[in-house]
Coordinates of C-alpha atoms and ligand atoms in Angstrom, one line a residue:
X569 CA 118.3 130.6 -5.4
X570 CA 120.3 127.3 -4.3
X571 CA 119.7 124.3 -6.5
X572 CA 119.5 121.5 -4.0
X573 CA 120.7 118.7 -6.0
X574 CA 123.8 120.3 -7.6
X575 CA 127.2 120.3 -5.8
X576 CA 130.8 121.2 -6.1
X577 CA 132.9 118.4 -4.8
X578 CA 136.3 119.3 -3.2
X579 CA 138.7 116.6 -2.0
X580 CA 140.8 118.0 0.8
X581 CA 138.3 120.7 1.3
X582 CA 138.7 120.8 5.2
X583 CA 141.9 122.7 5.3
X584 CA 144.5 124.7 3.5
X585 CA 143.8 125.5 -0.2
X586 CA 140.8 123.2 -0.6
X587 CA 139.1 125.0 2.6
X588 CA 139.6 128.5 1.1
X589 CA 138.2 127.2 -2.2
X590 CA 135.2 125.7 -0.5
X591 CA 134.7 129.2 1.3
X592 CA 134.5 130.9 -2.0
X593 CA 132.0 128.5 -3.4
X594 CA 130.0 128.6 -0.2
X595 CA 129.9 132.4 -0.3
X596 CA 128.8 132.1 -4.1
X597 CA 125.9 129.8 -2.6
X598 CA 127.0 126.6 -4.3
X599 CA 126.2 123.5 -2.3
X600 CA 129.5 121.4 -1.4
X601 CA 130.7 117.8 -1.1
X602 CA 133.7 117.9 1.0
X603 CA 136.0 115.0 1.2
X604 CA 138.9 114.4 3.9
X605 CA 140.2 112.0 6.4
X606 CA 139.6 113.7 9.7
X607 CA 135.8 113.4 10.4
X608 CA 135.8 116.0 13.3
X609 CA 137.3 118.6 11.0
X610 CA 134.6 117.6 8.4
X611 CA 131.8 118.1 10.9
X612 CA 133.3 121.4 12.0
X613 CA 133.4 122.8 8.3
X614 CA 129.9 121.6 7.4
X615 CA 128.2 123.2 10.3
X616 CA 130.2 126.5 9.7
X617 CA 129.3 126.6 6.0
X618 CA 125.7 125.8 6.5
X619 CA 125.3 128.2 9.4
X620 CA 127.2 131.0 7.9
X621 CA 125.9 130.8 4.0
X622 CA 122.8 128.7 4.2
X623 CA 124.0 125.9 1.8
X624 CA 123.9 122.2 1.9
X625 CA 127.1 120.6 2.8
X626 CA 127.7 116.6 2.4
X627 CA 130.8 115.3 4.0
X628 CA 132.5 112.1 2.8
X629 CA 135.3 110.7 5.3
X630 CA 137.5 108.5 3.4
X631 CA 141.2 107.9 3.1
X632 CA 142.2 108.6 -0.5
X633 CA 145.9 107.3 0.1
X634 CA 144.6 103.6 0.4
X635 CA 144.0 101.2 -2.5
X636 CA 140.6 102.2 -4.1
X637 CA 140.0 104.8 -1.4
X638 CA 138.1 107.1 -4.1
X639 CA 135.5 104.6 -4.5
X640 CA 133.4 105.6 -1.4
X641 CA 133.0 109.0 -2.9
X642 CA 131.5 107.4 -6.0
X643 CA 129.4 105.2 -4.0
X644 CA 127.9 108.1 -2.0
X645 CA 127.4 110.3 -5.0
X646 CA 125.5 107.6 -6.8
X647 CA 123.4 106.4 -3.8
X648 CA 122.2 109.9 -3.1
X649 CA 121.9 110.7 -6.8
X650 CA 124.0 114.1 -6.4
X651 CA 124.9 116.0 -9.5
X652 CA 128.5 117.3 -9.4
X653 CA 128.8 120.5 -11.4
X654 CA 132.5 121.1 -10.4
X655 CA 135.0 118.5 -9.4
X656 CA 138.1 119.9 -7.5
X657 CA 140.8 117.2 -7.1
X658 CA 142.7 119.2 -4.4
X659 CA 143.9 116.6 -1.7
X660 CA 147.4 115.8 -2.1
X661 CA 150.3 114.7 0.2
X662 CA 154.1 115.0 -0.2
X663 CA 157.1 113.6 1.2
X664 CA 160.8 114.7 1.9
X665 CA 164.1 112.8 1.4
X666 CA 165.8 110.4 -1.2
X667 CA 163.5 107.8 -2.7
X668 CA 165.8 105.1 -1.5
X669 CA 165.4 106.5 2.2
X670 CA 161.5 106.9 2.1
X671 CA 159.5 104.9 4.7
X672 CA 158.1 101.7 2.7
X673 CA 154.6 102.1 1.6
X674 CA 154.8 106.1 1.6
X675 CA 155.4 106.3 -2.2
X676 CA 152.3 104.0 -2.7
X677 CA 150.2 106.3 -0.6
X678 CA 151.5 109.4 -2.4
X679 CA 150.6 107.9 -5.9
X680 CA 147.2 106.6 -4.7
X681 CA 146.1 110.1 -3.6
X682 CA 147.9 112.4 -5.9
X683 CA 147.6 110.1 -9.1
X684 CA 145.1 107.3 -8.8
X685 CA 142.2 108.9 -6.9
X686 CA 142.6 112.1 -9.1
X687 CA 142.4 110.1 -12.3
X688 CA 139.6 107.8 -11.3
X689 CA 137.5 110.7 -10.0
X690 CA 138.4 112.8 -13.2
X691 CA 137.3 109.9 -15.5
X692 CA 133.9 109.2 -13.4
X693 CA 132.8 112.7 -13.2
X694 CA 133.8 113.7 -16.7
X695 CA 131.5 111.0 -18.2
X696 CA 128.7 112.4 -16.2
X697 CA 129.5 115.9 -17.3
X698 CA 129.6 114.8 -20.9
X699 CA 126.1 113.4 -20.5
X700 CA 124.9 116.8 -19.3
X701 CA 127.4 118.7 -21.6
X702 CA 127.9 121.0 -18.7
X703 CA 130.7 121.0 -15.8
X704 CA 134.2 121.7 -14.7
X705 CA 137.2 119.9 -13.5
X706 CA 140.0 121.6 -11.5
X707 CA 143.1 119.5 -10.6
X708 CA 145.6 120.8 -8.3
X709 CA 149.3 120.3 -9.4
X710 CA 152.1 122.6 -8.4
X711 CA 155.1 124.4 -9.7
X712 CA 156.8 121.2 -9.0
X713 CA 155.1 119.8 -12.0
X714 CA 157.5 121.4 -14.5
X715 CA 160.7 120.1 -13.1
X716 CA 162.5 117.2 -11.8
X717 CA 162.8 117.2 -8.2
X718 CA 165.6 115.6 -6.3
X719 CA 164.7 114.7 -2.7
X720 CA 161.0 115.1 -3.5
X721 CA 161.0 112.7 -6.5
X722 CA 157.6 111.1 -5.9
X723 CA 155.8 114.4 -5.2
X724 CA 157.3 116.2 -8.1
X725 CA 156.8 113.4 -10.6
X726 CA 153.2 112.9 -9.3
X727 CA 152.6 116.5 -10.0
X728 CA 154.0 116.3 -13.5
X729 CA 151.6 113.6 -14.1
X730 CA 148.6 115.8 -13.1
X731 CA 149.8 118.6 -15.1
X732 CA 150.3 116.5 -18.3
X733 CA 146.9 114.5 -17.7
X734 CA 145.0 117.7 -17.0
X735 CA 146.3 119.7 -20.2
X736 CA 145.4 116.6 -22.4
X737 CA 141.9 116.5 -20.9
X738 CA 141.5 120.3 -21.4
X739 CA 141.6 119.7 -25.0
X740 CA 139.6 116.4 -25.2
X741 CA 136.8 118.1 -23.4
X742 CA 137.0 121.6 -25.1
X743 CA 133.9 122.0 -27.3
X744 CA 131.7 119.6 -24.9
X745 CA 130.8 122.3 -22.5
X746 CA 133.4 121.3 -19.8
X747 CA 136.1 123.6 -18.3
X748 CA 139.3 121.7 -17.3
X749 CA 142.1 123.5 -15.4
X750 CA 145.2 122.6 -13.7
X751 CA 146.2 124.8 -10.6
X752 CA 149.9 125.1 -10.1
X753 CA 150.7 126.9 -7.0
X754 CA 154.3 127.5 -5.6
X755 CA 154.9 127.1 -1.9
X756 CA 151.8 128.2 0.2
X757 CA 151.2 128.8 3.9
X758 CA 149.4 125.6 5.0
X759 CA 150.3 122.6 7.0
X760 CA 151.1 120.6 3.8
X761 CA 154.9 121.4 4.2
X762 CA 155.2 120.4 7.9
X763 CA 153.1 117.1 7.2
X764 CA 155.7 116.2 4.3
X765 CA 158.6 116.9 6.5
X766 CA 159.7 119.8 4.5
X767 CA 161.9 122.2 6.5
X768 CA 161.9 125.8 5.1
X769 CA 164.5 128.4 6.1
X770 CA 163.3 131.7 7.4
X771 CA 164.3 133.5 4.2
X772 CA 162.2 131.0 2.0
X773 CA 159.2 131.3 4.3
X774 CA 159.0 134.9 3.0
X775 CA 158.0 133.5 -0.4
X776 CA 155.0 131.5 0.9
X777 CA 151.5 132.7 -0.6
X778 CA 148.4 132.8 1.4
X779 CA 146.0 130.1 0.6
X780 CA 143.1 132.5 0.2
X781 CA 144.9 134.3 -2.5
X782 CA 145.7 130.9 -4.3
X783 CA 142.0 130.1 -4.0
X784 CA 140.9 133.4 -5.4
X785 CA 143.1 133.3 -8.3
X786 CA 142.0 129.7 -9.0
X787 CA 138.4 130.4 -8.7
X788 CA 138.7 133.3 -11.1
X789 CA 140.8 131.6 -13.7
X790 CA 138.9 128.3 -13.4
X791 CA 135.8 130.3 -14.1
X792 CA 137.4 131.4 -17.4
X793 CA 138.6 128.0 -18.4
X794 CA 142.2 128.7 -18.3
X795 CA 144.1 125.4 -18.9
X796 CA 147.3 126.2 -16.7
X797 CA 146.8 128.4 -13.6
X798 CA 150.0 129.7 -11.9
X799 CA 149.2 132.0 -9.0
X800 CA 151.5 135.0 -8.4
X801 CA 154.1 136.6 -10.6
X802 CA 157.1 135.2 -8.8
X803 CA 155.8 131.7 -9.6
X804 CA 155.2 132.8 -13.3
X805 CA 158.6 134.0 -13.3
X806 CA 160.1 130.9 -11.9
X807 CA 158.3 128.7 -14.5
X808 CA 159.5 130.9 -17.2
X809 CA 163.2 131.1 -15.9
X810 CA 163.1 127.2 -15.5
X811 CA 162.2 126.9 -19.3
X812 CA 165.4 128.9 -20.2
X813 CA 167.8 127.0 -18.3
X814 CA 169.2 123.6 -18.8
X815 CA 167.2 120.9 -16.9
X816 CA 170.4 119.6 -15.3
X817 CA 171.1 123.1 -13.9
X818 CA 167.2 123.2 -12.7
X819 CA 167.6 120.0 -10.8
X820 CA 170.9 121.1 -9.4
X821 CA 169.2 124.3 -7.8
X822 CA 166.5 122.3 -6.5
X823 CA 168.8 119.7 -4.8
X824 CA 170.8 122.5 -3.2
X825 CA 167.6 124.1 -2.0
X826 CA 166.4 120.7 -0.6
X827 CA 169.7 120.1 1.3
Ligands
NAP1159 N1 151.0 123.9 0.4 C1 152.0 124.2 -0.6 O1 153.0 124.6 -0.3 C2 151.5 123.6 -1.9 C3 152.1 124.1 -3.1 C4 151.7 123.5 -4.3 C5 150.8 122.6 -4.4 N2 150.0 122.2 -3.4 C6 149.1 121.3 -3.4 O2 148.0 121.8 -3.2 C7 147.0 120.9 -2.7 C8 146.4 121.0 -1.2 O3 147.5 121.3 -0.4 P1 147.2 122.1 1.0 O4 148.7 122.9 1.2 O5 146.1 122.9 1.0 O6 147.5 120.9 2.0 P2 146.8 120.7 3.6 O7 146.7 122.2 4.3 O8 147.7 119.7 4.0 O9 145.5 120.2 3.2 C9 145.2 118.9 2.8 C10 143.7 118.6 2.6 O10 143.6 117.2 2.1 C11 143.0 116.3 2.9 N3 143.7 115.0 3.0 C12 145.0 114.7 3.2 N4 145.4 113.5 3.1 C13 144.2 112.8 2.7 C14 143.9 111.6 2.5 N5 144.7 110.4 2.6 N6 142.5 111.4 2.1 C15 141.8 112.3 2.0 N7 141.9 113.5 2.4 C16 143.1 113.9 2.7 C17 143.3 117.2 4.4 O11 142.2 116.6 5.4 P3 142.5 115.4 6.4 O12 144.0 116.0 7.0 O13 141.5 115.4 7.4 O14 142.8 114.3 5.7 C18 143.0 118.5 4.0 O15 141.7 118.6 3.9 C19 147.8 119.4 -2.6 O16 147.4 118.6 -3.8 C20 149.2 119.9 -2.6 O17 150.1 119.0 -3.3 C21 150.3 122.6 -2.0

């Protein structure tokens, strides 16, 4: 039985990891609110999920990388009186190169989408969830959150913020009936890396995980209320190994890999 007014909201749900998460929720008969920039892709995904799974799909076209881009999401949800059971802050962008070489304004776009939009949506929807004493928030960071990342400094530091914020909120909302998890994937086979200008060697391409495997792991562990979700044993080992070595060595390895 589908509850018509209750939704799972996924930013960046039209492609990559977000699309795979949306597919799992759709298969589980959860209505979806999908947010992305490209309207044609959104319309395609809406028709596909509604036809294949008989759920209701709302789409919100907005650019989360611009100042206050997230406000459109809140306006639509308020106007249509939707109840958001699960918020998945998945949309994110990256960049490649030294900070001083980055095209002006790109750092601001990354901060707007990866940090500001995620924070404002988390705050807004957590208040609603607290009123109902029910809900879940899944924020997507990266294994990059655990280390300093020369040549991807803004991206790595934005994900460190996401991890730190999400861990804190996990504990703040515990006991109020709200699950909060931070998903930290390693490299994934999506168009993200290409869009960010990251060039991968043939060897490193072998370590890319499938977005569908990431989504399945995230769905399972989020349902259990796990604070930090690291998909794949190689990524778990990477994080463990990174804790055991000096941070200066970790940065040197990343700079070498990014050169
Ligand atoms: N792929 C990886 O290697 C990897 C590894 C670790 C963590 N992650 C994280 O996982 C998340 C999802 O990444 P992905 O690999 O699935 O990326 P992706 O395949 O590039 O998909 C990104 C999604 O976000 C939407 N999006 C991008 N810019 C947007 C904007 N300005 N406003 C609104 N929506 C926007 C895209 O739709 P439109 O293009 O239509 O806007 C798309 O639906 C990100 O937070 C990323 O940092 C990725």
